[in-house]
mmCIF file of C-alpha atoms in Angstrom:
data_model
loop_
_atom_site.group_PDB
_atom_site.id
_atom_site.type_symbol
_atom_site.label_atom_id
_atom_site.label_comp_id
_atom_site.label_asym_id
_atom_site.label_seq_id
_atom_site.Cartn_x
_atom_site.Cartn_y
_atom_site.Cartn_z
ATOM 1 C CA UNK S 18 23.048 -1.882 44.334
ATOM 2 C CA UNK S 19 19.630 -0.651 43.175
ATOM 3 C CA UNK S 20 19.353 -3.394 40.566
ATOM 4 C CA UNK S 21 20.416 -6.037 43.079
ATOM 5 C CA UNK S 22 18.093 -4.789 45.830
ATOM 6 C CA UNK S 23 15.067 -4.646 43.549
ATOM 7 C CA UNK S 24 15.924 -8.052 42.109
ATOM 8 C CA UNK S 25 15.689 -9.442 45.636
ATOM 9 C CA UNK S 26 12.318 -7.756 46.138
ATOM 10 C CA UNK S 27 11.005 -9.248 42.902
ATOM 11 C CA UNK S 28 12.352 -12.680 43.780
ATOM 12 C CA UNK S 29 10.632 -12.438 47.171
ATOM 13 C CA UNK S 30 7.405 -11.490 45.409
ATOM 14 C CA UNK S 31 7.608 -14.438 43.018
ATOM 15 C CA UNK S 32 8.220 -16.800 45.930
ATOM 16 C CA UNK S 33 5.505 -15.326 48.163
ATOM 17 C CA UNK S 34 2.818 -15.473 45.500
ATOM 18 C CA UNK S 35 3.749 -19.038 44.511
ATOM 19 C CA UNK S 36 3.865 -20.306 48.096
ATOM 20 C CA UNK S 37 0.441 -18.909 48.961
ATOM 21 C CA UNK S 38 -1.472 -20.124 45.906
ATOM 22 C CA UNK S 39 -1.695 -23.320 43.872
ATOM 23 C CA UNK S 40 -0.263 -21.676 40.754
ATOM 24 C CA UNK S 41 3.140 -20.967 39.238
ATOM 25 C CA UNK S 42 4.302 -17.357 39.110
ATOM 26 C CA UNK S 43 5.793 -15.427 36.209
ATOM 27 C CA UNK S 44 7.701 -12.175 35.869
ATOM 28 C CA UNK S 45 5.682 -10.064 33.456
ATOM 29 C CA UNK S 46 7.362 -6.626 33.660
ATOM 30 C CA UNK S 47 10.808 -5.797 35.016
ATOM 31 C CA UNK S 48 12.660 -2.462 34.989
ATOM 32 C CA UNK S 49 14.664 -2.379 38.235
ATOM 33 C CA UNK S 50 16.029 1.157 37.881
ATOM 34 C CA UNK S 51 12.799 2.887 36.885
ATOM 35 C CA UNK S 52 11.361 5.786 38.870
ATOM 36 C CA UNK S 53 14.652 6.848 40.428
ATOM 37 C CA UNK S 54 15.381 3.369 41.704
ATOM 38 C CA UNK S 55 11.959 2.490 43.076
ATOM 39 C CA UNK S 56 11.595 0.001 40.243
ATOM 40 C CA UNK S 57 8.868 -1.086 37.881
ATOM 41 C CA UNK S 58 7.679 -4.697 37.820
ATOM 42 C CA UNK S 59 4.681 -6.978 37.522
ATOM 43 C CA UNK S 60 4.236 -10.579 38.645
ATOM 44 C CA UNK S 61 1.541 -12.922 37.375
ATOM 45 C CA UNK S 62 0.017 -15.685 39.471
ATOM 46 C CA UNK S 63 -1.004 -18.210 36.843
ATOM 47 C CA UNK S 64 -0.262 -17.997 33.140
ATOM 48 C CA UNK S 65 -1.898 -14.952 31.482
ATOM 49 C CA UNK S 66 -1.126 -16.399 28.054
ATOM 50 C CA UNK S 67 -3.620 -19.239 28.538
ATOM 51 C CA UNK S 68 -5.963 -18.135 31.342
ATOM 52 C CA UNK S 69 -9.716 -17.980 30.826
ATOM 53 C CA UNK S 70 -9.828 -15.017 33.217
ATOM 54 C CA UNK S 71 -7.092 -12.473 33.881
ATOM 55 C CA UNK S 72 -7.228 -9.833 36.602
ATOM 56 C CA UNK S 73 -4.717 -7.039 37.067
ATOM 57 C CA UNK S 74 -4.339 -5.481 40.527
ATOM 58 C CA UNK S 75 -3.087 -1.866 40.674
ATOM 59 C CA UNK S 76 -2.087 -0.539 44.113
ATOM 60 C CA UNK S 77 -2.200 3.007 45.400
ATOM 61 C CA UNK S 78 -0.138 5.460 47.410
ATOM 62 C CA UNK S 79 2.992 4.421 49.356
ATOM 63 C CA UNK S 80 3.671 1.292 47.318
ATOM 64 C CA UNK S 81 6.620 0.448 45.071
ATOM 65 C CA UNK S 82 8.844 -2.432 44.028
ATOM 66 C CA UNK S 83 11.559 -1.318 46.435
ATOM 67 C CA UNK S 84 9.007 -1.013 49.269
ATOM 68 C CA UNK S 85 8.014 -4.640 48.723
ATOM 69 C CA UNK S 86 4.410 -4.462 47.540
ATOM 70 C CA UNK S 87 4.933 -7.463 45.259
ATOM 71 C CA UNK S 88 5.118 -9.591 48.425
ATOM 72 C CA UNK S 89 1.800 -8.320 49.748
ATOM 73 C CA UNK S 90 -1.265 -10.563 49.853
ATOM 74 C CA UNK S 91 -3.387 -8.406 47.557
ATOM 75 C CA UNK S 92 -2.978 -10.454 44.377
ATOM 76 C CA UNK S 93 -2.843 -13.710 46.368
ATOM 77 C CA UNK S 94 -6.227 -13.012 47.932
ATOM 78 C CA UNK S 95 -7.803 -12.072 44.619
ATOM 79 C CA UNK S 96 -6.418 -15.207 42.962
ATOM 80 C CA UNK S 97 -7.495 -17.635 45.678
ATOM 81 C CA UNK S 98 -11.027 -16.299 45.975
ATOM 82 C CA UNK S 99 -11.422 -16.082 42.187
ATOM 83 C CA UNK S 100 -10.387 -19.740 41.907
ATOM 84 C CA UNK S 101 -13.108 -20.634 44.397
ATOM 85 C CA UNK S 102 -15.658 -18.479 42.557
ATOM 86 C CA UNK S 103 -15.262 -20.609 39.420
ATOM 87 C CA UNK S 104 -12.921 -23.596 39.785
ATOM 88 C CA UNK S 105 -13.835 -24.786 36.303
ATOM 89 C CA UNK S 106 -11.993 -21.887 34.683
ATOM 90 C CA UNK S 107 -8.276 -21.100 34.657
ATOM 91 C CA UNK S 108 -7.264 -17.803 36.202
ATOM 92 C CA UNK S 109 -4.309 -15.456 36.263
ATOM 93 C CA UNK S 110 -3.882 -12.457 38.541
ATOM 94 C CA UNK S 111 -1.195 -9.893 37.762
ATOM 95 C CA UNK S 112 0.261 -7.848 40.624
ATOM 96 C CA UNK S 113 1.134 -4.693 38.674
ATOM 97 C CA UNK S 114 3.602 -2.334 40.322
ATOM 98 C CA UNK S 115 4.253 -0.654 37.017
ATOM 99 C CA UNK S 116 3.909 3.040 37.817
ATOM 100 C CA UNK S 117 5.329 5.687 40.105
ATOM 101 C CA UNK S 118 2.762 5.810 42.904
ATOM 102 C CA UNK S 119 2.963 8.760 45.330
ATOM 103 C CA UNK S 120 5.278 7.956 48.218
ATOM 104 C CA UNK S 121 2.823 8.697 51.036
ATOM 105 C CA UNK S 122 -0.272 10.656 51.996
ATOM 106 C CA UNK S 123 2.105 13.565 52.653
ATOM 107 C CA UNK S 124 3.594 13.467 49.157
ATOM 108 C CA UNK S 125 2.259 16.523 47.237
ATOM 109 C CA UNK S 126 1.738 14.241 44.221
ATOM 110 C CA UNK S 127 -1.051 12.439 46.076
ATOM 111 C CA UNK S 128 -3.321 15.407 45.385
ATOM 112 C CA UNK S 129 -2.261 15.727 41.732
ATOM 113 C CA UNK S 130 -3.159 13.616 38.711
ATOM 114 C CA UNK S 131 0.232 13.636 36.980
ATOM 115 C CA UNK S 132 1.445 10.298 38.300
ATOM 116 C CA UNK S 133 -1.946 8.715 37.564
ATOM 117 C CA UNK S 134 -1.888 9.873 33.959
ATOM 118 C CA UNK S 135 1.704 8.788 33.401
ATOM 119 C CA UNK S 136 0.885 5.487 35.080
ATOM 120 C CA UNK S 137 -2.262 5.166 33.000
ATOM 121 C CA UNK S 138 -0.234 5.219 29.799
ATOM 122 C CA UNK S 139 2.064 2.487 31.127
ATOM 123 C CA UNK S 140 -0.841 0.422 32.412
ATOM 124 C CA UNK S 141 -2.659 0.613 29.109
ATOM 125 C CA UNK S 142 0.410 -0.608 27.240
ATOM 126 C CA UNK S 143 0.996 -3.531 29.592
ATOM 127 C CA UNK S 144 -2.662 -4.584 29.775
ATOM 128 C CA UNK S 145 -3.240 -4.356 26.036
ATOM 129 C CA UNK S 146 -0.231 -6.621 25.523
ATOM 130 C CA UNK S 147 -2.113 -9.361 27.394
ATOM 131 C CA UNK S 148 -4.597 -9.713 24.550
ATOM 132 C CA UNK S 149 -1.738 -10.118 22.080
ATOM 133 C CA UNK S 150 -0.132 -13.022 23.933
ATOM 134 C CA UNK S 151 -3.258 -14.793 25.194
ATOM 135 C CA UNK S 152 -4.048 -17.797 23.023
ATOM 136 C CA UNK S 153 -7.781 -17.566 23.562
ATOM 137 C CA UNK S 154 -10.242 -14.859 24.519
ATOM 138 C CA UNK S 155 -9.473 -14.137 28.158
ATOM 139 C CA UNK S 156 -11.921 -12.119 30.241
ATOM 140 C CA UNK S 157 -9.791 -9.225 31.537
ATOM 141 C CA UNK S 158 -10.609 -7.266 34.689
ATOM 142 C CA UNK S 159 -8.446 -4.412 35.985
ATOM 143 C CA UNK S 160 -8.749 -3.628 39.694
ATOM 144 C CA UNK S 161 -7.472 -0.277 41.006
ATOM 145 C CA UNK S 162 -7.219 0.638 44.678
ATOM 146 C CA UNK S 163 -7.030 4.218 45.960
ATOM 147 C CA UNK S 164 -4.681 6.286 43.750
ATOM 148 C CA UNK S 165 -4.429 3.160 41.629
ATOM 149 C CA UNK S 166 -8.130 3.533 40.794
ATOM 150 C CA UNK S 167 -7.427 6.964 39.339
ATOM 151 C CA UNK S 168 -4.598 5.430 37.335
ATOM 152 C CA UNK S 169 -6.949 2.732 36.016
ATOM 153 C CA UNK S 170 -9.554 5.331 35.087
ATOM 154 C CA UNK S 171 -6.976 7.373 33.191
ATOM 155 C CA UNK S 172 -5.673 4.276 31.394
ATOM 156 C CA UNK S 173 -9.172 3.550 30.111
ATOM 157 C CA UNK S 174 -10.401 7.089 29.465
ATOM 158 C CA UNK S 175 -7.215 8.644 28.167
ATOM 159 C CA UNK S 176 -4.892 5.939 26.866
ATOM 160 C CA UNK S 177 -7.018 3.297 25.163
ATOM 161 C CA UNK S 178 -6.819 0.448 27.670
ATOM 162 C CA UNK S 179 -8.957 -2.437 26.349
ATOM 163 C CA UNK S 180 -10.551 -4.602 29.032
ATOM 164 C CA UNK S 181 -13.864 -6.282 29.755
ATOM 165 C CA UNK S 182 -14.525 -4.919 33.244
ATOM 166 C CA UNK S 183 -13.020 -2.400 35.644
ATOM 167 C CA UNK S 184 -13.160 -2.456 39.453
ATOM 168 C CA UNK S 185 -12.472 0.734 41.418
ATOM 169 C CA UNK S 186 -12.021 0.380 45.176
ATOM 170 C CA UNK S 187 -11.322 3.120 47.691
ATOM 171 C CA UNK S 188 -11.293 5.695 44.916
ATOM 172 C CA UNK S 189 -10.466 9.383 45.479
ATOM 173 C CA UNK S 190 -11.805 10.220 42.000
ATOM 174 C CA UNK S 191 -11.598 9.212 38.363
ATOM 175 C CA UNK S 192 -9.855 12.238 36.770
ATOM 176 C CA UNK S 193 -10.274 11.914 32.978
ATOM 177 C CA UNK S 194 -13.334 9.670 33.306
ATOM 178 C CA UNK S 195 -16.407 11.743 34.110
ATOM 179 C CA UNK S 196 -18.747 8.778 33.795
ATOM 180 C CA UNK S 197 -18.673 5.038 33.162
ATOM 181 C CA UNK S 198 -19.096 5.704 29.433
ATOM 182 C CA UNK S 199 -15.638 7.308 29.357
ATOM 183 C CA UNK S 200 -14.031 3.923 30.086
ATOM 184 C CA UNK S 201 -14.967 2.760 26.564
ATOM 185 C CA UNK S 202 -15.763 -0.770 27.700
ATOM 186 C CA UNK S 203 -17.496 -3.314 25.443
ATOM 187 C CA UNK S 204 -21.295 -3.399 25.419
ATOM 188 C CA UNK S 205 -21.375 -6.062 28.138
ATOM 189 C CA UNK S 206 -18.615 -4.416 30.203
ATOM 190 C CA UNK S 207 -19.116 -2.698 33.527
ATOM 191 C CA UNK S 208 -17.421 -0.258 35.857
ATOM 192 C CA UNK S 209 -17.784 -1.797 39.311
ATOM 193 C CA UNK S 210 -17.212 0.272 42.433
ATOM 194 C CA UNK S 211 -16.448 -0.670 46.036
ATOM 195 C CA UNK S 212 -16.639 2.315 48.382
ATOM 196 C CA UNK S 213 -16.935 1.744 52.120
ATOM 197 C CA UNK S 214 -18.997 4.477 53.759
ATOM 198 C CA UNK S 215 -16.360 4.632 56.514
ATOM 199 C CA UNK S 216 -13.448 5.081 54.069
ATOM 200 C CA UNK S 217 -12.663 8.818 54.026
ATOM 201 C CA UNK S 218 -10.726 8.641 50.757
ATOM 202 C CA UNK S 219 -13.873 7.662 48.848
ATOM 203 C CA UNK S 220 -15.590 10.874 49.964
ATOM 204 C CA UNK S 221 -12.982 13.117 48.334
ATOM 205 C CA UNK S 222 -14.270 12.669 44.794
ATOM 206 C CA UNK S 223 -17.073 14.760 43.328
ATOM 207 C CA UNK S 224 -17.521 18.425 42.504
ATOM 208 C CA UNK S 225 -18.891 19.249 45.942
ATOM 209 C CA UNK S 226 -16.105 17.541 47.867
ATOM 210 C CA UNK S 227 -12.943 19.077 46.410
ATOM 211 C CA UNK S 228 -10.641 20.234 49.211
ATOM 212 C CA UNK S 229 -8.008 22.856 48.362
ATOM 213 C CA UNK S 230 -4.874 23.052 50.504
ATOM 214 C CA UNK S 231 -4.060 26.774 50.922
ATOM 215 C CA UNK S 232 -0.807 27.954 49.386
ATOM 216 C CA UNK S 233 0.042 24.651 47.717
ATOM 217 C CA UNK S 234 -2.043 24.470 44.570
ATOM 218 C CA UNK S 235 -3.004 20.967 45.685
ATOM 219 C CA UNK S 236 -6.581 19.772 45.449
ATOM 220 C CA UNK S 237 -7.364 16.675 47.502
ATOM 221 C CA UNK S 238 -9.851 14.714 45.510
ATOM 222 C CA UNK S 239 -8.988 13.553 42.013
ATOM 223 C CA UNK S 240 -12.212 13.962 40.080
ATOM 224 C CA UNK S 241 -15.655 12.401 39.958
ATOM 225 C CA UNK S 242 -16.859 9.978 42.633
ATOM 226 C CA UNK S 243 -17.588 6.693 40.799
ATOM 227 C CA UNK S 244 -19.964 5.631 43.612
ATOM 228 C CA UNK S 245 -22.285 8.528 42.791
ATOM 229 C CA UNK S 246 -25.685 7.679 41.363
ATOM 230 C CA UNK S 247 -25.206 9.465 38.039
ATOM 231 C CA UNK S 248 -21.781 7.988 37.214
ATOM 232 C CA UNK S 249 -23.215 4.850 35.613
ATOM 233 C CA UNK S 250 -21.343 2.289 37.677
ATOM 234 C CA UNK S 251 -22.450 -0.861 39.440
ATOM 235 C CA UNK S 252 -21.731 -0.482 43.141
ATOM 236 C CA UNK S 253 -21.103 -3.555 45.283
ATOM 237 C CA UNK S 254 -21.109 -3.979 49.044
ATOM 238 C CA UNK S 255 -17.770 -3.117 50.623
ATOM 239 C CA UNK S 256 -18.458 -2.217 54.249
ATOM 240 C CA UNK S 257 -15.944 -3.292 56.878
ATOM 241 C CA UNK S 258 -17.072 -5.644 59.624
ATOM 242 C CA UNK S 259 -16.222 -5.090 63.260
ATOM 243 C CA UNK S 260 -14.243 -2.294 64.836
ATOM 244 C CA UNK S 261 -13.475 0.332 62.241
ATOM 245 C CA UNK S 262 -10.809 2.959 61.828
ATOM 246 C CA UNK S 263 -10.562 5.164 58.727
ATOM 247 C CA UNK S 264 -7.248 3.914 57.324
ATOM 248 C CA UNK S 265 -8.062 0.318 58.213
ATOM 249 C CA UNK S 266 -11.293 0.651 56.283
ATOM 250 C CA UNK S 267 -9.451 2.180 53.323
ATOM 251 C CA UNK S 268 -7.125 -0.821 53.151
ATOM 252 C CA UNK S 269 -9.678 -3.564 53.809
ATOM 253 C CA UNK S 270 -11.066 -4.161 50.323
ATOM 254 C CA UNK S 271 -8.979 -7.256 49.542
ATOM 255 C CA UNK S 272 -9.223 -8.965 52.934
ATOM 256 C CA UNK S 273 -10.419 -12.617 52.856
ATOM 257 C CA UNK S 274 -14.014 -12.974 54.000
ATOM 258 C CA UNK S 275 -14.875 -9.367 53.255
ATOM 259 C CA UNK S 276 -17.888 -8.261 51.272
ATOM 260 C CA UNK S 277 -15.562 -6.521 48.861
ATOM 261 C CA UNK S 278 -13.229 -9.418 48.013
ATOM 262 C CA UNK S 279 -16.179 -11.787 47.589
ATOM 263 C CA UNK S 280 -17.731 -9.375 45.090
ATOM 264 C CA UNK S 281 -14.458 -8.726 43.279
ATOM 265 C CA UNK S 282 -13.891 -12.451 42.794
ATOM 266 C CA UNK S 283 -17.321 -12.790 41.175
ATOM 267 C CA UNK S 284 -16.323 -10.055 38.745
ATOM 268 C CA UNK S 285 -12.804 -11.328 38.083
ATOM 269 C CA UNK S 286 -14.122 -14.840 37.362
ATOM 270 C CA UNK S 287 -16.408 -13.417 34.695
ATOM 271 C CA UNK S 288 -19.560 -13.634 36.813
ATOM 272 C CA UNK S 289 -20.289 -10.032 37.658
ATOM 273 C CA UNK S 290 -23.923 -10.799 36.953
ATOM 274 C CA UNK S 291 -23.915 -12.982 40.087
ATOM 275 C CA UNK S 292 -23.582 -9.938 42.360
ATOM 276 C CA UNK S 293 -27.294 -9.222 42.367
ATOM 277 C CA UNK S 294 -28.160 -12.905 42.831
ATOM 278 C CA UNK S 295 -25.738 -13.058 45.769
ATOM 279 C CA UNK S 296 -27.233 -9.926 47.313
ATOM 280 C CA UNK S 297 -23.969 -8.023 46.970
ATOM 281 C CA UNK S 298 -25.072 -4.949 45.012
ATOM 282 C CA UNK S 299 -25.313 -1.652 46.875
ATOM 283 C CA UNK S 300 -27.235 1.578 46.377
ATOM 284 C CA UNK S 301 -25.294 4.542 45.057
ATOM 285 C CA UNK S 302 -24.523 7.768 46.846
ATOM 286 C CA UNK S 303 -26.672 10.795 46.102
ATOM 287 C CA UNK S 304 -26.396 14.528 46.613
ATOM 288 C CA UNK S 305 -29.217 16.401 48.328
ATOM 289 C CA UNK S 306 -28.776 20.188 48.476
ATOM 290 C CA UNK S 307 -25.035 19.696 48.213
ATOM 291 C CA UNK S 308 -24.921 17.139 51.012
ATOM 292 C CA UNK S 309 -23.760 13.598 50.267
ATOM 293 C CA UNK S 310 -26.117 10.806 51.280
ATOM 294 C CA UNK S 311 -24.652 7.298 51.446
ATOM 295 C CA UNK S 312 -27.254 4.533 52.042
ATOM 296 C CA UNK S 313 -24.465 2.054 52.880
ATOM 297 C CA UNK S 314 -23.762 3.948 56.106
ATOM 298 C CA UNK S 315 -27.125 2.756 57.454
ATOM 299 C CA UNK S 316 -26.351 -0.922 56.987
ATOM 300 C CA UNK S 317 -24.633 -3.341 59.374
ATOM 301 C CA UNK S 318 -21.546 -4.799 57.625
ATOM 302 C CA UNK S 319 -21.228 -8.557 57.252
ATOM 303 C CA UNK S 320 -18.257 -10.934 57.100
ATOM 304 C CA UNK S 321 -17.391 -14.543 56.432
ATOM 305 C CA UNK S 322 -17.959 -14.289 52.699
ATOM 306 C CA UNK S 323 -16.268 -17.156 50.854
ATOM 307 C CA UNK S 324 -17.114 -19.095 47.728
ATOM 308 C CA UNK S 325 -17.428 -22.805 48.439
#
């Protein structure tokens, strides 16, 4: 039954992503019985073998194949906005549910790096395979949200993932990567960071912010904060417009019209250098006497950001 149930979830994902974009969809990874039946799979919107630009979206906690993440709008939104950012290039966006993400915020694994490191090894293998099958020289961007950002950082810093750019959104910390240099990107590559000031998860990273849960051995906060001024990243605007609520703000990075998705589509289309021209770069966080200062918290968020 597990194989059948996860096959239905993957079929639904293929259909959903095709129906909500102008591109065909492909099954890139499929192991229906992996992770005790939660499944391991990846779906590509557009053909990664021929695309000029390829983006890989890695989700965070509480997502799995069996839970139905492949039918979410995350990859759809990235694909559609990236197409608008540069309609003269061909694009592929891979929805990668290829690791064992923690089940929920109450799962003890959410405060540990084990799943991120194991997932990082799998992610590196799958992403590096893209360069083998692509017939040209595709610009590859890997986008990690929440616990998925830690997984992306570990793939690059610990397992040899080869990409052009990395995007970390809603990150609780970068574990093996202590700075942008640890991602081993090419000379023109960048670590881009979206961290809403109202997203509590992004304030867990950093040496001064580690929270220890008594009696559990769990530390909430998974390493360095990539939005900090000495990390070496490029931070982009990612504030949430309108009424805010912490978990809404943590899950708002890939919403159409948002500052964050607009910026991510510039990056995924190979035009990360357009962020400054578009006024979408943001000042980094700093530490003053052990207190975090976030300049983005002083700014009024904006919406309605779409490429024409």
